[in-house]
């Protein structure tokens, strides 16, 4: 079994913070064959693996909708995720990655949006923090994912293109509708951030992936799962650690695991068990794709590489410098 591990935004993880030493990861990187490339977004990396072309945007929405149990069919879909816009130094910014929106809150807020916008833009949700909008035609638009926009002034991250003003206007209308919504009054009363806008991004139409590079995809990430489903590849949720992962791997083929390491110990839960599995022959090859804002580090390691003790370890950060 060849195990391929993708960790997007590697240095945002608590365990990979500057100053930490990841001994098992250092061994795997030092002994393996390394290739460093330019930085790449999670969306771009996954779509490239499955042979899906960019449309106006990377077409995230129809594939995550498929993973969420929806039926994208031939329609044009965009993500319209609930967000909290905060004011700082006179500028608007995107606050916190998740808002802990409940199902009843999502239902009430989306119902209000649909009552206002009607057939021109049909909003829906299947997961409380992933909302969608179905449009009659594909707009001339380029957007930014909310993950990439966080921490920046959103004026530079809003949709651009010939149809941009239409979406700026829709976003403003949504802000007015949601600002004094009873759901937000209740949230603010208990100290929770209000859902005061929607973020349009990731529009496109579902297509059949042109590549089937994996026999199994193991991920909680909805884009990875949606791409696997569209390609007819088996997919499973990500287990709590690599010990449990090893039990889920088939004997042959290539398995992709997409890991969000936030809140996990990468060294204890993932790198140490994977190094042990490689050393014991439980997996034949381990390929790591470690993405940072500076570069993408890809490392291919097989069991025989572990004998090359003269390939000295150094801090993981040094391989990205």
PDB file of C-alpha atoms in Angstrom:
ATOM      1  CA  UNK A   1       0.000   0.000   0.000  1.00  0.00           C
ATOM      2  CA  UNK A   2       1.163   3.481  -0.944  1.00  0.00           C
ATOM      3  CA  UNK A   3      -0.126   6.096   1.495  1.00  0.00           C
ATOM      4  CA  UNK A   4      -0.234   9.727   0.340  1.00  0.00           C
ATOM      5  CA  UNK A   5      -0.683  12.341   3.080  1.00  0.00           C
ATOM      6  CA  UNK A   6      -1.743  15.910   2.252  1.00  0.00           C
ATOM      7  CA  UNK A   7      -1.562  18.543   5.003  1.00  0.00           C
ATOM      8  CA  UNK A   8      -2.754  21.933   3.739  1.00  0.00           C
ATOM      9  CA  UNK A   9      -1.585  25.055   5.553  1.00  0.00           C
ATOM     10  CA  UNK A  10       0.916  22.951   7.482  1.00  0.00           C
ATOM     11  CA  UNK A  11       2.332  25.687   9.687  1.00  0.00           C
ATOM     12  CA  UNK A  12      -1.089  26.808  10.890  1.00  0.00           C
ATOM     13  CA  UNK A  13      -1.224  23.630  12.959  1.00  0.00           C
ATOM     14  CA  UNK A  14      -0.467  23.902  16.628  1.00  0.00           C
ATOM     15  CA  UNK A  15       1.934  20.988  16.495  1.00  0.00           C
ATOM     16  CA  UNK A  16       4.005  22.455  13.677  1.00  0.00           C
ATOM     17  CA  UNK A  17       4.567  25.838  15.284  1.00  0.00           C
ATOM     18  CA  UNK A  18       8.004  27.394  15.091  1.00  0.00           C
ATOM     19  CA  UNK A  19      10.237  25.971  17.781  1.00  0.00           C
ATOM     20  CA  UNK A  20       8.631  22.516  17.996  1.00  0.00           C
ATOM     21  CA  UNK A  21      10.711  19.524  16.918  1.00  0.00           C
ATOM     22  CA  UNK A  22       8.918  16.808  15.003  1.00  0.00           C
ATOM     23  CA  UNK A  23      11.447  13.994  15.187  1.00  0.00           C
ATOM     24  CA  UNK A  24       9.535  11.424  13.124  1.00  0.00           C
ATOM     25  CA  UNK A  25       8.658  13.990  10.462  1.00  0.00           C
ATOM     26  CA  UNK A  26      12.296  15.122  10.386  1.00  0.00           C
ATOM     27  CA  UNK A  27      13.414  11.520   9.800  1.00  0.00           C
ATOM     28  CA  UNK A  28      10.906  10.932   7.005  1.00  0.00           C
ATOM     29  CA  UNK A  29      11.881  14.161   5.256  1.00  0.00           C
ATOM     30  CA  UNK A  30      15.636  13.729   5.660  1.00  0.00           C
ATOM     31  CA  UNK A  31      15.714  10.103   4.442  1.00  0.00           C
ATOM     32  CA  UNK A  32      13.262  10.513   1.574  1.00  0.00           C
ATOM     33  CA  UNK A  33      13.378  12.150  -1.862  1.00  0.00           C
ATOM     34  CA  UNK A  34      12.335  15.761  -1.598  1.00  0.00           C
ATOM     35  CA  UNK A  35      10.854  18.210  -4.068  1.00  0.00           C
ATOM     36  CA  UNK A  36       9.933  21.769  -3.260  1.00  0.00           C
ATOM     37  CA  UNK A  37       7.554  23.822  -5.369  1.00  0.00           C
ATOM     38  CA  UNK A  38       5.636  27.090  -5.218  1.00  0.00           C
ATOM     39  CA  UNK A  39       2.805  27.489  -2.698  1.00  0.00           C
ATOM     40  CA  UNK A  40      -0.564  26.152  -3.762  1.00  0.00           C
ATOM     41  CA  UNK A  41      -4.041  26.425  -2.283  1.00  0.00           C
ATOM     42  CA  UNK A  42      -5.820  23.360  -0.984  1.00  0.00           C
ATOM     43  CA  UNK A  43      -8.440  23.701  -3.721  1.00  0.00           C
ATOM     44  CA  UNK A  44      -5.897  24.004  -6.536  1.00  0.00           C
ATOM     45  CA  UNK A  45      -3.924  20.992  -5.257  1.00  0.00           C
ATOM     46  CA  UNK A  46      -6.964  18.727  -5.017  1.00  0.00           C
ATOM     47  CA  UNK A  47      -8.452  19.727  -8.369  1.00  0.00           C
ATOM     48  CA  UNK A  48      -5.089  19.185 -10.075  1.00  0.00           C
ATOM     49  CA  UNK A  49      -4.866  15.666  -8.642  1.00  0.00           C
ATOM     50  CA  UNK A  50      -8.282  14.747 -10.025  1.00  0.00           C
ATOM     51  CA  UNK A  51      -7.827  16.439 -13.390  1.00  0.00           C
ATOM     52  CA  UNK A  52     -10.588  19.031 -12.940  1.00  0.00           C
ATOM     53  CA  UNK A  53     -10.068  22.302 -14.783  1.00  0.00           C
ATOM     54  CA  UNK A  54     -10.625  25.725 -13.318  1.00  0.00           C
ATOM     55  CA  UNK A  55     -13.794  27.408 -14.547  1.00  0.00           C
ATOM     56  CA  UNK A  56     -14.196  31.095 -13.580  1.00  0.00           C
ATOM     57  CA  UNK A  57     -13.257  29.909 -10.087  1.00  0.00           C
ATOM     58  CA  UNK A  58     -12.111  26.567  -8.865  1.00  0.00           C
ATOM     59  CA  UNK A  59     -15.580  24.909  -8.868  1.00  0.00           C
ATOM     60  CA  UNK A  60     -15.640  24.050  -5.169  1.00  0.00           C
ATOM     61  CA  UNK A  61     -19.393  24.436  -4.633  1.00  0.00           C
ATOM     62  CA  UNK A  62     -20.816  21.585  -6.765  1.00  0.00           C
ATOM     63  CA  UNK A  63     -18.292  19.065  -5.402  1.00  0.00           C
ATOM     64  CA  UNK A  64     -18.800  19.967  -1.739  1.00  0.00           C
ATOM     65  CA  UNK A  65     -22.556  19.932  -2.372  1.00  0.00           C
ATOM     66  CA  UNK A  66     -22.176  16.383  -3.688  1.00  0.00           C
ATOM     67  CA  UNK A  67     -20.219  15.415  -0.554  1.00  0.00           C
ATOM     68  CA  UNK A  68     -22.927  16.943   1.623  1.00  0.00           C
ATOM     69  CA  UNK A  69     -25.533  14.697   0.001  1.00  0.00           C
ATOM     70  CA  UNK A  70     -26.932  17.164  -2.529  1.00  0.00           C
ATOM     71  CA  UNK A  71     -27.604  16.719  -6.239  1.00  0.00           C
ATOM     72  CA  UNK A  72     -25.707  19.399  -8.221  1.00  0.00           C
ATOM     73  CA  UNK A  73     -26.949  18.037 -11.581  1.00  0.00           C
ATOM     74  CA  UNK A  74     -26.221  20.513 -14.399  1.00  0.00           C
ATOM     75  CA  UNK A  75     -26.839  23.692 -12.401  1.00  0.00           C
ATOM     76  CA  UNK A  76     -24.331  26.433 -11.602  1.00  0.00           C
ATOM     77  CA  UNK A  77     -23.628  26.549  -7.865  1.00  0.00           C
ATOM     78  CA  UNK A  78     -21.700  28.899  -5.624  1.00  0.00           C
ATOM     79  CA  UNK A  79     -20.853  28.637  -1.975  1.00  0.00           C
ATOM     80  CA  UNK A  80     -22.610  31.338   0.050  1.00  0.00           C
ATOM     81  CA  UNK A  81     -21.157  30.576   3.467  1.00  0.00           C
ATOM     82  CA  UNK A  82     -22.417  32.307   6.613  1.00  0.00           C
ATOM     83  CA  UNK A  83     -19.765  34.668   8.007  1.00  0.00           C
ATOM     84  CA  UNK A  84     -19.271  37.295  10.670  1.00  0.00           C
ATOM     85  CA  UNK A  85     -17.808  40.550   9.395  1.00  0.00           C
ATOM     86  CA  UNK A  86     -15.993  42.546  12.038  1.00  0.00           C
ATOM     87  CA  UNK A  87     -14.918  46.186  11.952  1.00  0.00           C
ATOM     88  CA  UNK A  88     -11.321  47.044  12.776  1.00  0.00           C
ATOM     89  CA  UNK A  89      -9.405  50.254  12.056  1.00  0.00           C
ATOM     90  CA  UNK A  90     -12.252  51.390   9.839  1.00  0.00           C
ATOM     91  CA  UNK A  91     -12.073  48.258   7.643  1.00  0.00           C
ATOM     92  CA  UNK A  92     -14.182  45.127   7.446  1.00  0.00           C
ATOM     93  CA  UNK A  93     -12.576  41.759   8.063  1.00  0.00           C
ATOM     94  CA  UNK A  94     -13.666  38.131   8.310  1.00  0.00           C
ATOM     95  CA  UNK A  95     -13.734  36.878  11.878  1.00  0.00           C
ATOM     96  CA  UNK A  96     -13.137  33.359  13.252  1.00  0.00           C
ATOM     97  CA  UNK A  97     -13.195  30.264  11.010  1.00  0.00           C
ATOM     98  CA  UNK A  98     -16.401  28.708  12.384  1.00  0.00           C
ATOM     99  CA  UNK A  99     -19.511  30.232  13.907  1.00  0.00           C
ATOM    100  CA  UNK A 100     -21.145  27.111  15.407  1.00  0.00           C
ATOM    101  CA  UNK A 101     -24.361  27.748  13.499  1.00  0.00           C
ATOM    102  CA  UNK A 102     -27.135  25.351  14.495  1.00  0.00           C
ATOM    103  CA  UNK A 103     -29.435  23.633  12.043  1.00  0.00           C
ATOM    104  CA  UNK A 104     -32.447  25.642  13.195  1.00  0.00           C
ATOM    105  CA  UNK A 105     -30.469  28.892  12.821  1.00  0.00           C
ATOM    106  CA  UNK A 106     -29.329  27.962   9.310  1.00  0.00           C
ATOM    107  CA  UNK A 107     -32.897  27.076   8.330  1.00  0.00           C
ATOM    108  CA  UNK A 108     -34.313  30.376   9.576  1.00  0.00           C
ATOM    109  CA  UNK A 109     -31.592  32.549   8.017  1.00  0.00           C
ATOM    110  CA  UNK A 110     -31.692  30.804   4.625  1.00  0.00           C
ATOM    111  CA  UNK A 111     -35.493  31.048   4.569  1.00  0.00           C
ATOM    112  CA  UNK A 112     -35.173  34.824   4.994  1.00  0.00           C
ATOM    113  CA  UNK A 113     -32.660  35.066   2.149  1.00  0.00           C
ATOM    114  CA  UNK A 114     -34.871  33.043  -0.195  1.00  0.00           C
ATOM    115  CA  UNK A 115     -37.939  35.095   0.653  1.00  0.00           C
ATOM    116  CA  UNK A 116     -36.041  38.233  -0.347  1.00  0.00           C
ATOM    117  CA  UNK A 117     -34.110  37.070  -3.425  1.00  0.00           C
ATOM    118  CA  UNK A 118     -36.733  34.731  -4.910  1.00  0.00           C
ATOM    119  CA  UNK A 119     -35.896  32.761  -8.052  1.00  0.00           C
ATOM    120  CA  UNK A 120     -32.985  35.038  -8.997  1.00  0.00           C
ATOM    121  CA  UNK A 121     -30.763  33.286  -6.450  1.00  0.00           C
ATOM    122  CA  UNK A 122     -31.942  30.162  -4.614  1.00  0.00           C
ATOM    123  CA  UNK A 123     -30.121  29.557  -1.329  1.00  0.00           C
ATOM    124  CA  UNK A 124     -29.882  26.169   0.356  1.00  0.00           C
ATOM    125  CA  UNK A 125     -27.940  24.367   3.052  1.00  0.00           C
ATOM    126  CA  UNK A 126     -27.198  20.770   3.968  1.00  0.00           C
ATOM    127  CA  UNK A 127     -24.583  21.491   6.625  1.00  0.00           C
ATOM    128  CA  UNK A 128     -25.245  24.490   8.915  1.00  0.00           C
ATOM    129  CA  UNK A 129     -21.984  26.235   8.050  1.00  0.00           C
ATOM    130  CA  UNK A 130     -21.886  25.406   4.327  1.00  0.00           C
ATOM    131  CA  UNK A 131     -24.520  27.284   2.373  1.00  0.00           C
ATOM    132  CA  UNK A 132     -25.071  27.279  -1.371  1.00  0.00           C
ATOM    133  CA  UNK A 133     -26.750  29.448  -3.961  1.00  0.00           C
ATOM    134  CA  UNK A 134     -28.037  28.139  -7.310  1.00  0.00           C
ATOM    135  CA  UNK A 135     -27.921  30.577 -10.223  1.00  0.00           C
ATOM    136  CA  UNK A 136     -29.618  30.518 -13.609  1.00  0.00           C
ATOM    137  CA  UNK A 137     -26.362  31.177 -15.469  1.00  0.00           C
ATOM    138  CA  UNK A 138     -22.641  31.222 -14.803  1.00  0.00           C
ATOM    139  CA  UNK A 139     -21.527  34.761 -13.869  1.00  0.00           C
ATOM    140  CA  UNK A 140     -18.317  36.395 -15.082  1.00  0.00           C
ATOM    141  CA  UNK A 141     -16.677  36.334 -11.687  1.00  0.00           C
ATOM    142  CA  UNK A 142     -13.499  35.538  -9.746  1.00  0.00           C
ATOM    143  CA  UNK A 143     -13.730  34.985  -6.014  1.00  0.00           C
ATOM    144  CA  UNK A 144     -11.561  34.294  -2.972  1.00  0.00           C
ATOM    145  CA  UNK A 145     -12.181  31.509  -0.481  1.00  0.00           C
ATOM    146  CA  UNK A 146     -13.036  32.717   3.040  1.00  0.00           C
ATOM    147  CA  UNK A 147     -10.007  30.798   4.349  1.00  0.00           C
ATOM    148  CA  UNK A 148      -7.664  32.815   2.152  1.00  0.00           C
ATOM    149  CA  UNK A 149      -9.483  36.076   2.937  1.00  0.00           C
ATOM    150  CA  UNK A 150      -9.325  35.793   6.717  1.00  0.00           C
ATOM    151  CA  UNK A 151      -6.920  38.166   8.357  1.00  0.00           C
ATOM    152  CA  UNK A 152      -7.049  40.592   5.427  1.00  0.00           C
ATOM    153  CA  UNK A 153      -9.105  43.664   4.620  1.00  0.00           C
ATOM    154  CA  UNK A 154     -11.986  42.182   2.645  1.00  0.00           C
ATOM    155  CA  UNK A 155     -12.244  45.077   0.207  1.00  0.00           C
ATOM    156  CA  UNK A 156      -9.450  43.473  -1.803  1.00  0.00           C
ATOM    157  CA  UNK A 157     -10.949  39.979  -1.518  1.00  0.00           C
ATOM    158  CA  UNK A 158     -14.509  40.633  -2.730  1.00  0.00           C
ATOM    159  CA  UNK A 159     -15.674  39.127  -6.054  1.00  0.00           C
ATOM    160  CA  UNK A 160     -14.166  40.714  -9.155  1.00  0.00           C
ATOM    161  CA  UNK A 161     -15.095  40.588 -12.838  1.00  0.00           C
ATOM    162  CA  UNK A 162     -17.836  41.838 -15.133  1.00  0.00           C
ATOM    163  CA  UNK A 163     -20.632  40.643 -12.820  1.00  0.00           C
ATOM    164  CA  UNK A 164     -18.917  41.628  -9.563  1.00  0.00           C
ATOM    165  CA  UNK A 165     -21.177  44.573  -8.747  1.00  0.00           C
ATOM    166  CA  UNK A 166     -24.226  42.307  -8.774  1.00  0.00           C
ATOM    167  CA  UNK A 167     -22.670  40.153  -6.062  1.00  0.00           C
ATOM    168  CA  UNK A 168     -21.443  43.113  -4.050  1.00  0.00           C
ATOM    169  CA  UNK A 169     -25.036  44.321  -4.076  1.00  0.00           C
ATOM    170  CA  UNK A 170     -26.380  40.891  -3.053  1.00  0.00           C
ATOM    171  CA  UNK A 171     -23.854  40.757  -0.216  1.00  0.00           C
ATOM    172  CA  UNK A 172     -24.956  44.196   1.001  1.00  0.00           C
ATOM    173  CA  UNK A 173     -28.618  43.193   0.831  1.00  0.00           C
ATOM    174  CA  UNK A 174     -27.859  40.021   2.790  1.00  0.00           C
ATOM    175  CA  UNK A 175     -26.097  42.087   5.459  1.00  0.00           C
ATOM    176  CA  UNK A 176     -29.159  44.309   5.874  1.00  0.00           C
ATOM    177  CA  UNK A 177     -31.480  41.293   6.042  1.00  0.00           C
ATOM    178  CA  UNK A 178     -29.376  39.453   8.611  1.00  0.00           C
ATOM    179  CA  UNK A 179     -28.280  42.377  10.771  1.00  0.00           C
ATOM    180  CA  UNK A 180     -31.414  42.542  12.915  1.00  0.00           C
ATOM    181  CA  UNK A 181     -32.658  39.002  12.317  1.00  0.00           C
ATOM    182  CA  UNK A 182     -34.107  37.364  15.466  1.00  0.00           C
ATOM    183  CA  UNK A 183     -31.525  34.575  15.145  1.00  0.00           C
ATOM    184  CA  UNK A 184     -28.723  37.096  15.473  1.00  0.00           C
ATOM    185  CA  UNK A 185     -30.436  38.886  18.341  1.00  0.00           C
ATOM    186  CA  UNK A 186     -30.525  35.564  20.210  1.00  0.00           C
ATOM    187  CA  UNK A 187     -26.894  34.774  19.304  1.00  0.00           C
ATOM    188  CA  UNK A 188     -25.651  38.155  20.469  1.00  0.00           C
ATOM    189  CA  UNK A 189     -27.639  37.865  23.716  1.00  0.00           C
ATOM    190  CA  UNK A 190     -25.667  34.741  24.599  1.00  0.00           C
ATOM    191  CA  UNK A 191     -22.342  36.250  23.495  1.00  0.00           C
ATOM    192  CA  UNK A 192     -22.026  34.429  20.163  1.00  0.00           C
ATOM    193  CA  UNK A 193     -20.953  36.319  17.024  1.00  0.00           C
ATOM    194  CA  UNK A 194     -23.783  37.184  14.692  1.00  0.00           C
ATOM    195  CA  UNK A 195     -24.163  35.708  11.215  1.00  0.00           C
ATOM    196  CA  UNK A 196     -24.197  39.106   9.548  1.00  0.00           C
ATOM    197  CA  UNK A 197     -23.312  38.304   5.938  1.00  0.00           C
ATOM    198  CA  UNK A 198     -22.681  35.587   3.355  1.00  0.00           C
ATOM    199  CA  UNK A 199     -19.455  34.974   1.456  1.00  0.00           C
ATOM    200  CA  UNK A 200     -19.775  34.080  -2.231  1.00  0.00           C
ATOM    201  CA  UNK A 201     -17.017  31.879  -3.627  1.00  0.00           C
ATOM    202  CA  UNK A 202     -16.107  28.677  -5.444  1.00  0.00           C
ATOM    203  CA  UNK A 203     -18.681  28.753  -8.246  1.00  0.00           C
ATOM    204  CA  UNK A 204     -18.979  26.191 -11.018  1.00  0.00           C
ATOM    205  CA  UNK A 205     -20.741  23.242 -12.599  1.00  0.00           C
ATOM    206  CA  UNK A 206     -20.113  19.623 -11.660  1.00  0.00           C
ATOM    207  CA  UNK A 207     -18.044  17.619 -14.138  1.00  0.00           C
ATOM    208  CA  UNK A 208     -16.518  14.151 -14.195  1.00  0.00           C
ATOM    209  CA  UNK A 209     -12.898  14.198 -12.963  1.00  0.00           C
ATOM    210  CA  UNK A 210     -10.453  13.203 -15.707  1.00  0.00           C
ATOM    211  CA  UNK A 211      -8.071  11.418 -13.329  1.00  0.00           C
ATOM    212  CA  UNK A 212      -8.553   8.639 -10.786  1.00  0.00           C
ATOM    213  CA  UNK A 213      -5.185   8.717  -8.994  1.00  0.00           C
ATOM    214  CA  UNK A 214      -6.322   6.990  -5.795  1.00  0.00           C
ATOM    215  CA  UNK A 215      -8.069   3.788  -4.862  1.00  0.00           C
ATOM    216  CA  UNK A 216      -9.313   5.289  -1.585  1.00  0.00           C
ATOM    217  CA  UNK A 217      -9.738   8.816  -0.210  1.00  0.00           C
ATOM    218  CA  UNK A 218      -9.773   9.262   3.568  1.00  0.00           C
ATOM    219  CA  UNK A 219     -10.828  12.750   4.620  1.00  0.00           C
ATOM    220  CA  UNK A 220     -13.267  14.912   6.497  1.00  0.00           C
ATOM    221  CA  UNK A 221     -12.659  17.684   3.969  1.00  0.00           C
ATOM    222  CA  UNK A 222     -15.833  17.969   1.838  1.00  0.00           C
ATOM    223  CA  UNK A 223     -14.001  18.905  -1.368  1.00  0.00           C
ATOM    224  CA  UNK A 224     -11.774  15.822  -1.223  1.00  0.00           C
ATOM    225  CA  UNK A 225     -14.793  13.620  -0.515  1.00  0.00           C
ATOM    226  CA  UNK A 226     -16.837  15.242  -3.281  1.00  0.00           C
ATOM    227  CA  UNK A 227     -14.078  14.759  -5.839  1.00  0.00           C
ATOM    228  CA  UNK A 228     -13.770  11.127  -4.809  1.00  0.00           C
ATOM    229  CA  UNK A 229     -17.515  10.576  -5.240  1.00  0.00           C
ATOM    230  CA  UNK A 230     -17.554  12.291  -8.617  1.00  0.00           C
ATOM    231  CA  UNK A 231     -14.659  10.084  -9.748  1.00  0.00           C
ATOM    232  CA  UNK A 232     -16.266   6.886  -8.428  1.00  0.00           C
ATOM    233  CA  UNK A 233     -13.555   6.380  -5.791  1.00  0.00           C
ATOM    234  CA  UNK A 234     -14.306   4.952  -2.346  1.00  0.00           C
ATOM    235  CA  UNK A 235     -14.096   7.525   0.451  1.00  0.00           C
ATOM    236  CA  UNK A 236     -14.117   7.280   4.229  1.00  0.00           C
ATOM    237  CA  UNK A 237     -14.000   9.767   7.104  1.00  0.00           C
ATOM    238  CA  UNK A 238     -10.616  10.577   8.601  1.00  0.00           C
ATOM    239  CA  UNK A 239      -9.885   8.515  11.736  1.00  0.00           C
ATOM    240  CA  UNK A 240      -8.512  10.075  14.908  1.00  0.00           C
ATOM    241  CA  UNK A 241      -4.906   9.053  14.198  1.00  0.00           C
ATOM    242  CA  UNK A 242      -2.625   7.057  11.917  1.00  0.00           C
ATOM    243  CA  UNK A 243      -2.900   3.928  14.066  1.00  0.00           C
ATOM    244  CA  UNK A 244      -6.594   3.766  13.204  1.00  0.00           C
ATOM    245  CA  UNK A 245      -5.786   4.796   9.633  1.00  0.00           C
ATOM    246  CA  UNK A 246      -3.496   1.793   9.129  1.00  0.00           C
ATOM    247  CA  UNK A 247      -6.378  -0.532   9.920  1.00  0.00           C
ATOM    248  CA  UNK A 248      -8.504   1.123   7.229  1.00  0.00           C
ATOM    249  CA  UNK A 249      -5.941   0.839   4.422  1.00  0.00           C
ATOM    250  CA  UNK A 250      -6.357  -1.899   1.802  1.00  0.00           C
ATOM    251  CA  UNK A 251      -3.390  -4.124   0.975  1.00  0.00           C
ATOM    252  CA  UNK A 252      -2.882  -2.659  -2.495  1.00  0.00           C
ATOM    253  CA  UNK A 253      -3.411   0.648  -4.231  1.00  0.00           C
ATOM    254  CA  UNK A 254      -2.825   4.288  -3.364  1.00  0.00           C
ATOM    255  CA  UNK A 255      -4.747   5.905  -0.517  1.00  0.00           C
ATOM    256  CA  UNK A 256      -4.973   9.656  -0.058  1.00  0.00           C
ATOM    257  CA  UNK A 257      -5.444  11.015   3.458  1.00  0.00           C
ATOM    258  CA  UNK A 258      -6.251  14.731   3.752  1.00  0.00           C
ATOM    259  CA  UNK A 259      -5.352  15.885   7.223  1.00  0.00           C
ATOM    260  CA  UNK A 260      -6.393  19.040   9.007  1.00  0.00           C
ATOM    261  CA  UNK A 261      -3.911  18.968  11.840  1.00  0.00           C
ATOM    262  CA  UNK A 262      -5.439  21.793  13.854  1.00  0.00           C
ATOM    263  CA  UNK A 263      -6.215  20.525  17.331  1.00  0.00           C
ATOM    264  CA  UNK A 264      -4.180  17.351  16.758  1.00  0.00           C
ATOM    265  CA  UNK A 265      -0.669  16.322  17.647  1.00  0.00           C
ATOM    266  CA  UNK A 266       0.894  15.709  14.248  1.00  0.00           C
ATOM    267  CA  UNK A 267       3.966  14.070  15.698  1.00  0.00           C
ATOM    268  CA  UNK A 268       2.271  11.715  18.177  1.00  0.00           C
ATOM    269  CA  UNK A 269      -0.882  10.949  16.190  1.00  0.00           C
ATOM    270  CA  UNK A 270       0.429  10.873  12.626  1.00  0.00           C
ATOM    271  CA  UNK A 271       4.154  11.054  11.907  1.00  0.00           C
ATOM    272  CA  UNK A 272       5.313   8.585  14.571  1.00  0.00           C
ATOM    273  CA  UNK A 273       2.776   5.846  13.652  1.00  0.00           C
ATOM    274  CA  UNK A 274       3.394   6.324   9.910  1.00  0.00           C
ATOM    275  CA  UNK A 275       7.157   6.086  10.389  1.00  0.00           C
ATOM    276  CA  UNK A 276       6.621   2.884  12.405  1.00  0.00           C
ATOM    277  CA  UNK A 277       4.302   1.468   9.724  1.00  0.00           C
ATOM    278  CA  UNK A 278       6.897   2.171   7.037  1.00  0.00           C
ATOM    279  CA  UNK A 279       9.687   0.643   9.123  1.00  0.00           C
ATOM    280  CA  UNK A 280       7.594  -2.491   9.814  1.00  0.00           C
ATOM    281  CA  UNK A 281       6.563  -2.911   6.190  1.00  0.00           C
ATOM    282  CA  UNK A 282       2.868  -2.250   6.893  1.00  0.00           C
ATOM    283  CA  UNK A 283       2.929   0.377   4.145  1.00  0.00           C
ATOM    284  CA  UNK A 284       5.273   0.230   1.174  1.00  0.00           C
ATOM    285  CA  UNK A 285       5.628   3.940   0.465  1.00  0.00           C
ATOM    286  CA  UNK A 286       4.702   7.170   2.189  1.00  0.00           C
ATOM    287  CA  UNK A 287       4.351  10.387   0.215  1.00  0.00           C
ATOM    288  CA  UNK A 288       3.861  13.590   2.186  1.00  0.00           C
ATOM    289  CA  UNK A 289       2.580  16.814   0.637  1.00  0.00           C
ATOM    290  CA  UNK A 290       3.169  19.582   3.185  1.00  0.00           C
ATOM    291  CA  UNK A 291       1.812  22.946   2.142  1.00  0.00           C
ATOM    292  CA  UNK A 292       2.855  26.295   3.601  1.00  0.00           C
ATOM    293  CA  UNK A 293       2.388  29.903   2.556  1.00  0.00           C
ATOM    294  CA  UNK A 294       5.986  29.921   1.323  1.00  0.00           C
ATOM    295  CA  UNK A 295       6.181  26.644  -0.597  1.00  0.00           C
ATOM    296  CA  UNK A 296       4.939  23.092  -1.085  1.00  0.00           C
ATOM    297  CA  UNK A 297       7.273  20.373   0.180  1.00  0.00           C
ATOM    298  CA  UNK A 298       6.717  16.883  -1.268  1.00  0.00           C
ATOM    299  CA  UNK A 299       8.608  13.915   0.156  1.00  0.00           C
ATOM    300  CA  UNK A 300       8.574  10.317  -1.041  1.00  0.00           C
ATOM    301  CA  UNK A 301       9.954   7.748   1.416  1.00  0.00           C
ATOM    302  CA  UNK A 302      10.187   3.956   1.184  1.00  0.00           C
ATOM    303  CA  UNK A 303      11.365   1.484   3.811  1.00  0.00           C
ATOM    304  CA  UNK A 304      14.857   1.123   2.346  1.00  0.00           C
ATOM    305  CA  UNK A 305      15.406   4.888   2.682  1.00  0.00           C
ATOM    306  CA  UNK A 306      15.299   4.593   6.463  1.00  0.00           C
ATOM    307  CA  UNK A 307      18.720   2.865   6.407  1.00  0.00           C
ATOM    308  CA  UNK A 308      20.414   6.026   5.163  1.00  0.00           C
ATOM    309  CA  UNK A 309      21.354   7.240   8.646  1.00  0.00           C
ATOM    310  CA  UNK A 310      23.927   9.654   7.230  1.00  0.00           C
ATOM    311  CA  UNK A 311      21.110  11.779   5.834  1.00  0.00           C
ATOM    312  CA  UNK A 312      20.952  13.988   8.886  1.00  0.00           C
ATOM    313  CA  UNK A 313      17.752  15.325  10.356  1.00  0.00           C
ATOM    314  CA  UNK A 314      17.120  19.031  10.767  1.00  0.00           C
ATOM    315  CA  UNK A 315      14.110  21.082  11.898  1.00  0.00           C
ATOM    316  CA  UNK A 316      11.139  20.765   9.566  1.00  0.00           C
ATOM    317  CA  UNK A 317      11.059  24.540   9.072  1.00  0.00           C
ATOM    318  CA  UNK A 318      14.525  24.438   7.483  1.00  0.00           C
ATOM    319  CA  UNK A 319      13.227  22.414   4.508  1.00  0.00           C
ATOM    320  CA  UNK A 320      10.774  25.201   3.677  1.00  0.00           C
ATOM    321  CA  UNK A 321      13.278  28.061   3.943  1.00  0.00           C
TER     322      UNK A 321
END
